[in-house]
Amino acid sequence: MRAAVLVEPGRLDLQDVVLDEPGPREVEIRTAAVGLCHSDLHYIDGTFSTSLPEILGHEAAGVVTRVGSEVESVRIGDHVVTCLTIFCGHCRYCTDGHLSICANRSALRKRPRPVATTPDGTAIGTMSGIGGFAERMVVHENGVVAVPAGVPLDRACLVGCSVLTGVGATTRSVRIPLGADVLVVGCGGVGMAAVQGARLGGAGRVIAVDISPAKLDAAKEFGATHVINAAHQDVLQAVRELTGAGVDFAFEAIGRRETVEQAVACLGPGGTATVLGMIPDDQPVRIPATDLLFNEKKLQGSFIGSNQFRTDVPRLLELYAQGRLKLDEMISMRLPMDHINEGFDALRRGEVTRAVVEV
Ligand code: APR
Ligand code: ZN
Ligand code: ZN
């Protein structure tokens, strides 16, 4: 099959790859569509490292073509969305309903043979056990969820990462009281989904921050009530002018130490800041400790929206069917896999909310 492989940081290489057959609890999926996420770009640009060569891509949707002997949750022909929080279902976190931090998530991706190889036998890994930049994927059954066959797969794929992350962070990682003030820093696919989640969750002011005027215009379409251009405005001062003491909830959807610190600074007393972005090099975040104590501020992370994706993905697609969750508008570029690097160039330049590869 054809796959876009990261051989060394820089660009993806289109290659012919041999995919292994599914193991007992794995499924083979014919990829239909896959979103280009900044998490993929972190590995392409080398701001995060992984063992190479690897097939990146994790925001994918497709059709099940084969199932392993023990697979129970999906059948051949099912339309599925992948999610990178593969869960075991029986560890202390899973049984407590916190699937996104499953204790066995890495163990579940280990397999006796490499999932893919070059024609001459060199092992190729798959990102997060998915590897969506390929014509087919072999994924653990607990990394997929079946979706109604009528949902267009180019839109369904977005729910697997950016939408689950942004909406989950604003609805599962925190509970927003009706009318509370929300700040979303960074309006890419993840941030735009957080804007939508805040609106759906009953927020009052939804203040979106970005450095691109086009992104800020789009954020208004997704439900932002106010926007701040961080390239020209002092974000903290602008937030205080709008809210007085600061916001009740802030979400960092870029992956920068400085903007995490900014999100905490923009909180009012009792506020909670949630980190969605991947910050390179394990950089420490510096926040004034007395701000935590005297103002009872909180700082937390949300991994893929603290999701329970088997429940969340169908629910989110129902909200899409009702016209309450915007997915069509999130796609600002479509391209075939041969042009995947152009999609990442556009993402790097901050030009797209989501680029989707149609495989
Ligand atoms: N201030 C405000 N906005 C900024 C700044 C800044 N200093 N720097 C970049 N941005 C904006 C960009 O203009 C872009 O709109 O942040 C947005 C980032 O969006 P994407 O590149 O589309 O990233 P996305 O896929 O949404 O992921 C965001 O979440 O899952 C993680 O790894 C992912 O760290 C990444 C983050
Ligand atoms: Zn992602
Ligand atoms: Zn588990």
XYZ file of C-alpha atoms and ligand atoms in Angstrom:
397
model
C 0.000 0.000 0.000
C 0.989 3.655 -0.292
C 1.872 5.506 2.894
C 3.378 8.864 3.818
C 6.312 7.884 6.028
C 8.430 10.087 8.263
C 11.940 8.762 7.628
C 13.733 11.751 9.095
C 12.404 15.105 10.309
C 11.576 17.557 7.524
C 9.082 16.053 5.112
C 6.978 12.948 4.652
C 8.047 10.440 1.971
C 5.434 8.680 -0.142
C 6.451 5.028 -0.147
C 5.195 1.536 -0.872
C 4.774 -0.213 2.453
C 3.810 -3.753 3.478
C 1.127 -3.798 6.198
C 0.937 -6.753 8.593
C -2.317 -8.650 9.009
C -4.418 -7.801 12.073
C -3.663 -9.651 15.300
C -6.455 -11.236 17.382
C -7.705 -7.929 18.833
C -6.836 -5.717 15.879
C -8.808 -4.456 12.910
C -7.699 -3.490 9.424
C -9.264 -0.295 8.107
C -9.320 1.141 4.589
C -8.518 4.783 5.270
C -11.006 7.248 3.786
C -9.893 10.563 5.287
C -7.370 11.861 7.787
C -6.919 15.293 9.327
C -3.510 16.976 9.571
C -2.936 17.847 13.216
C -0.238 19.986 14.770
C 0.779 16.929 16.815
C 1.848 15.275 13.527
C 3.674 18.477 12.599
C 5.606 18.434 15.890
C 7.176 15.115 14.786
C 7.718 16.248 11.184
C 9.476 19.410 12.356
C 11.414 17.514 15.025
C 10.065 19.583 17.929
C 9.041 16.208 19.381
C 10.901 13.003 18.612
C 9.682 9.483 17.978
C 11.362 6.325 16.718
C 11.668 6.490 12.942
C 10.647 5.492 10.350
C 7.011 5.984 11.305
C 3.669 6.444 9.566
C 2.147 9.488 11.255
C -1.541 10.438 11.213
C -4.056 9.790 13.967
C -7.209 11.805 13.116
C -8.573 9.179 10.734
C -11.786 7.580 9.552
C -12.399 4.647 7.253
C -14.110 1.333 6.668
C -13.245 -1.935 8.455
C -11.902 -4.480 5.947
C -10.648 -7.287 8.251
C -11.025 -8.146 11.914
C -8.893 -10.313 14.221
C -10.314 -13.522 15.688
C -11.189 -11.977 19.088
C -12.579 -8.626 17.932
C -16.050 -7.967 19.328
C -16.698 -4.249 19.032
C -16.765 -3.784 15.225
C -17.445 -5.835 12.081
C -16.236 -5.817 8.484
C -17.933 -2.968 6.652
C -18.375 -0.769 9.726
C -17.446 2.888 9.346
C -15.030 3.819 12.112
C -13.156 6.764 13.580
C -9.760 6.206 15.210
C -8.722 7.644 18.546
C -5.206 7.694 19.930
C -6.283 7.050 23.523
C -6.357 3.277 23.064
C -7.629 1.857 26.380
C -7.527 -1.561 28.071
C -10.864 -1.328 29.897
C -9.717 -3.032 33.097
C -6.939 -0.968 34.753
C -7.697 1.295 37.728
C -8.098 4.358 35.497
C -10.317 2.658 32.919
C -12.573 1.116 35.565
C -12.832 4.566 37.155
C -14.034 5.988 33.818
C -10.783 7.807 32.975
C -9.888 6.021 29.746
C -7.579 8.730 28.388
C -4.919 7.899 31.008
C -5.227 4.088 30.771
C -2.236 2.477 32.497
C -1.802 -0.030 29.658
C -1.958 2.319 26.687
C 1.656 1.727 25.600
C 1.508 -2.023 26.264
C -1.566 -2.282 24.024
C 0.460 -1.002 21.067
C 3.189 -3.627 21.436
C 2.887 -6.481 18.948
C 4.963 -9.534 18.089
C 5.789 -8.298 14.555
C 6.212 -4.772 13.191
C 2.886 -3.353 12.033
C 4.447 -2.259 8.754
C 7.692 -2.794 6.859
C 9.426 -1.519 3.767
C 9.450 -4.032 0.861
C 12.985 -5.045 1.963
C 11.845 -5.756 5.520
C 12.785 -2.638 7.535
C 10.308 -2.115 10.400
C 8.046 0.962 10.244
C 6.078 2.114 13.275
C 2.671 3.809 13.376
C 1.948 6.963 15.368
C -0.025 6.168 18.516
C -0.806 2.736 17.104
C -2.815 4.286 14.257
C -0.749 5.450 11.263
C -3.491 7.220 9.330
C -1.314 8.607 6.500
C -1.691 5.355 4.615
C -4.200 3.571 2.436
C -4.871 1.089 5.231
C -4.336 0.951 8.987
C -4.066 -1.887 11.506
C -5.345 -0.654 14.871
C -6.267 -2.243 18.221
C -10.052 -2.531 18.414
C -10.015 -0.280 21.491
C -8.597 2.499 19.324
C -11.664 2.663 17.074
C -15.340 3.460 17.414
C -18.067 2.634 14.911
C -20.028 5.605 13.582
C -23.307 5.789 11.640
C -22.718 4.915 7.971
C -24.427 8.109 6.815
C -21.845 10.466 8.329
C -19.343 11.706 5.704
C -15.978 10.228 6.704
C -14.039 13.392 5.802
C -15.931 15.166 8.562
C -16.122 12.217 10.956
C -12.310 11.945 11.088
C -12.035 15.382 12.727
C -13.905 14.099 15.755
C -11.133 11.551 16.439
C -8.652 14.170 17.614
C -9.256 17.921 17.336
C -12.970 17.914 18.106
C -12.695 15.320 20.866
C -9.795 17.307 22.355
C -11.360 20.764 22.198
C -14.928 19.846 23.065
C -13.777 17.295 25.660
C -11.512 19.829 27.402
C -14.426 22.259 27.737
C -17.050 19.693 28.741
C -15.297 16.702 30.339
C -12.120 18.206 31.862
C -14.120 21.083 33.405
C -17.797 21.822 33.923
C -18.592 25.338 32.755
C -21.424 26.909 34.768
C -24.013 28.672 32.626
C -22.741 32.103 31.647
C -19.157 31.699 32.882
C -16.345 33.483 31.006
C -14.025 31.372 28.849
C -10.736 32.169 27.123
C -9.371 30.011 24.291
C -5.749 30.736 23.352
C -4.955 29.478 19.837
C -7.585 28.928 17.153
C -6.375 25.980 15.086
C -8.416 22.802 14.820
C -8.123 22.110 18.548
C -8.830 25.685 19.689
C -11.750 26.092 17.298
C -13.264 22.920 18.772
C -12.736 24.356 22.273
C -14.585 27.512 21.193
C -17.446 25.322 19.995
C -17.386 23.236 23.182
C -17.518 26.350 25.352
C -20.521 27.636 23.401
C -22.285 24.249 23.559
C -21.483 24.016 27.273
C -23.256 27.291 28.066
C -20.363 29.721 28.464
C -21.138 33.433 28.606
C -18.256 35.296 27.039
C -16.105 33.100 24.782
C -12.930 35.065 24.120
C -10.707 33.683 21.348
C -7.023 34.620 20.975
C -4.865 34.111 17.898
C -2.279 35.987 15.840
C -4.117 35.507 12.534
C -7.018 37.854 11.696
C -8.551 35.144 9.458
C -8.556 32.672 12.349
C -10.200 35.236 14.605
C -12.922 35.913 12.018
C -13.514 32.172 11.772
C -13.588 31.868 15.594
C -16.593 34.232 15.627
C -18.395 31.860 13.244
C -17.665 28.993 15.656
C -19.099 30.858 18.641
C -16.506 33.297 19.991
C -18.201 36.403 21.377
C -14.966 38.398 21.538
C -11.573 38.076 19.859
C -8.100 39.319 20.733
C -5.258 39.529 18.231
C -2.175 38.657 20.279
C 0.076 40.066 17.543
C -1.200 43.575 18.204
C -2.883 43.564 21.604
C -1.775 42.904 25.178
C -3.860 39.784 25.885
C -4.005 40.175 29.693
C -5.026 43.819 29.463
C -7.675 43.042 26.822
C -9.100 40.197 28.930
C -9.297 42.441 31.992
C -11.031 45.164 29.980
C -13.659 42.636 28.905
C -14.153 40.719 32.150
C -12.881 42.822 35.044
C -11.145 40.246 37.252
C -10.299 37.715 34.530
C -11.923 34.632 33.037
C -13.328 31.614 34.863
C -11.794 29.096 32.462
C -8.850 29.330 30.076
C -7.732 26.746 27.511
C -4.290 26.746 25.920
C -4.486 25.173 22.450
C -1.105 26.063 20.950
C 1.598 24.222 22.893
C 3.810 27.072 24.101
C 5.127 27.669 27.597
C 4.481 31.424 27.319
C 0.830 31.024 26.361
C 0.209 28.568 29.204
C 1.588 31.180 31.595
C -0.572 33.801 29.860
C -3.668 31.595 30.275
C -3.063 31.352 34.033
C -2.462 35.111 34.291
C -5.784 35.766 32.509
C -7.778 33.762 35.080
C -9.826 35.516 37.683
C -9.844 34.229 41.277
C -11.017 30.602 41.427
C -10.353 30.116 37.722
C -9.045 26.977 36.036
C -6.556 26.876 33.173
C -6.385 23.727 31.059
C -3.464 22.824 28.787
C -4.355 21.095 25.508
C -1.199 21.899 23.540
C 1.992 19.836 23.386
C 4.890 21.933 24.700
C 8.263 20.870 23.252
C 11.236 19.711 25.334
C 9.232 19.148 28.525
C 9.722 22.845 29.246
C 8.713 23.815 32.769
C 5.872 26.311 33.107
C 6.532 29.205 35.498
C 3.590 30.658 37.341
C 3.534 32.769 40.499
C 2.809 30.304 43.318
C 0.959 32.896 45.380
C -1.442 33.354 42.469
C -2.418 29.700 42.974
C -2.763 30.096 46.727
C -4.354 33.476 47.357
C -6.475 33.419 44.201
C -7.220 29.685 44.261
C -6.305 29.344 40.606
C -5.919 25.875 39.142
C -3.757 24.573 36.297
C -4.384 21.161 34.733
C -3.873 19.204 31.536
C -6.441 17.533 29.344
C -5.228 14.692 27.144
C -7.486 14.358 24.072
C -10.229 16.039 26.065
C -10.215 13.477 28.923
C -12.355 11.530 26.489
C -14.461 8.420 26.651
C -14.461 8.229 22.892
C -16.820 5.287 22.460
C -19.483 7.439 24.129
C -18.304 10.845 22.984
C -17.744 10.329 19.238
C -21.317 9.163 18.447
C -22.725 11.945 20.642
C -20.627 14.583 18.897
C -21.712 13.274 15.500
C -25.335 13.530 16.633
C -24.694 17.179 17.529
C -23.245 17.572 14.019
C -26.352 15.955 12.499
C -28.476 18.447 14.448
C -26.423 21.349 13.117
C -25.148 22.272 16.581
C -21.526 21.218 16.061
C -19.804 22.670 13.010
C -17.523 20.240 11.185
C -17.865 21.291 7.515
C -16.548 24.748 8.394
C -13.476 23.283 10.130
C -12.122 21.954 6.829
C -10.264 24.735 5.055
C -8.242 22.538 2.673
C -8.653 19.103 1.080
C -5.876 17.285 -0.703
C -4.853 13.861 -1.980
C -2.157 11.960 -0.083
C 0.445 12.730 -2.772
C 0.168 16.402 -1.751
C 0.243 15.829 2.003
C 3.399 17.911 2.502
C 1.621 20.950 1.027
C -1.073 20.520 3.669
C 1.567 20.560 6.407
C 3.209 23.622 4.833
C -0.160 25.409 5.114
C -0.610 24.232 8.726
C 2.912 25.428 9.570
C 2.076 28.855 8.136
C -1.095 28.959 10.246
C -3.333 29.174 7.171
C -5.767 26.317 7.842
C -8.157 25.357 10.589
C -7.929 21.773 9.356
C -6.484 20.317 6.179
C -7.920 16.888 5.387
C -6.277 14.269 3.199
C -8.771 12.187 1.238
C -7.090 8.829 0.747
N -0.632 33.530 20.366
C -1.859 33.218 19.887
N -2.060 32.291 18.912
C -0.991 31.699 18.375
C 0.329 31.986 18.811
C 0.486 32.958 19.850
N 1.684 33.300 20.329
N 1.179 31.205 18.102
C 0.435 30.451 17.269
N -0.873 30.762 17.424
C -2.031 30.154 16.742
C -1.836 29.850 15.267
O -2.091 31.003 14.456
C -2.872 28.730 15.038
O -4.138 29.261 14.647
O -2.282 28.894 17.332
C -3.005 28.081 16.412
C -2.448 26.652 16.468
O -3.255 25.865 15.652
P -2.745 24.618 14.787
O -1.370 24.835 14.302
O -3.820 24.312 13.803
O -2.647 23.442 15.895
P -3.736 22.356 16.381
O -3.706 21.177 15.468
O -5.011 23.029 16.674
O -3.043 21.879 17.733
C -2.813 22.779 18.813
O -2.768 21.064 20.469
O -2.833 18.771 20.261
C -2.012 19.881 20.418
O 0.042 19.191 19.377
C -1.060 20.038 19.258
O 0.306 21.628 20.389
C -0.696 21.479 19.402
C -2.004 22.118 19.894
Zn -4.171 15.391 16.953
Zn -6.830 0.833 31.114
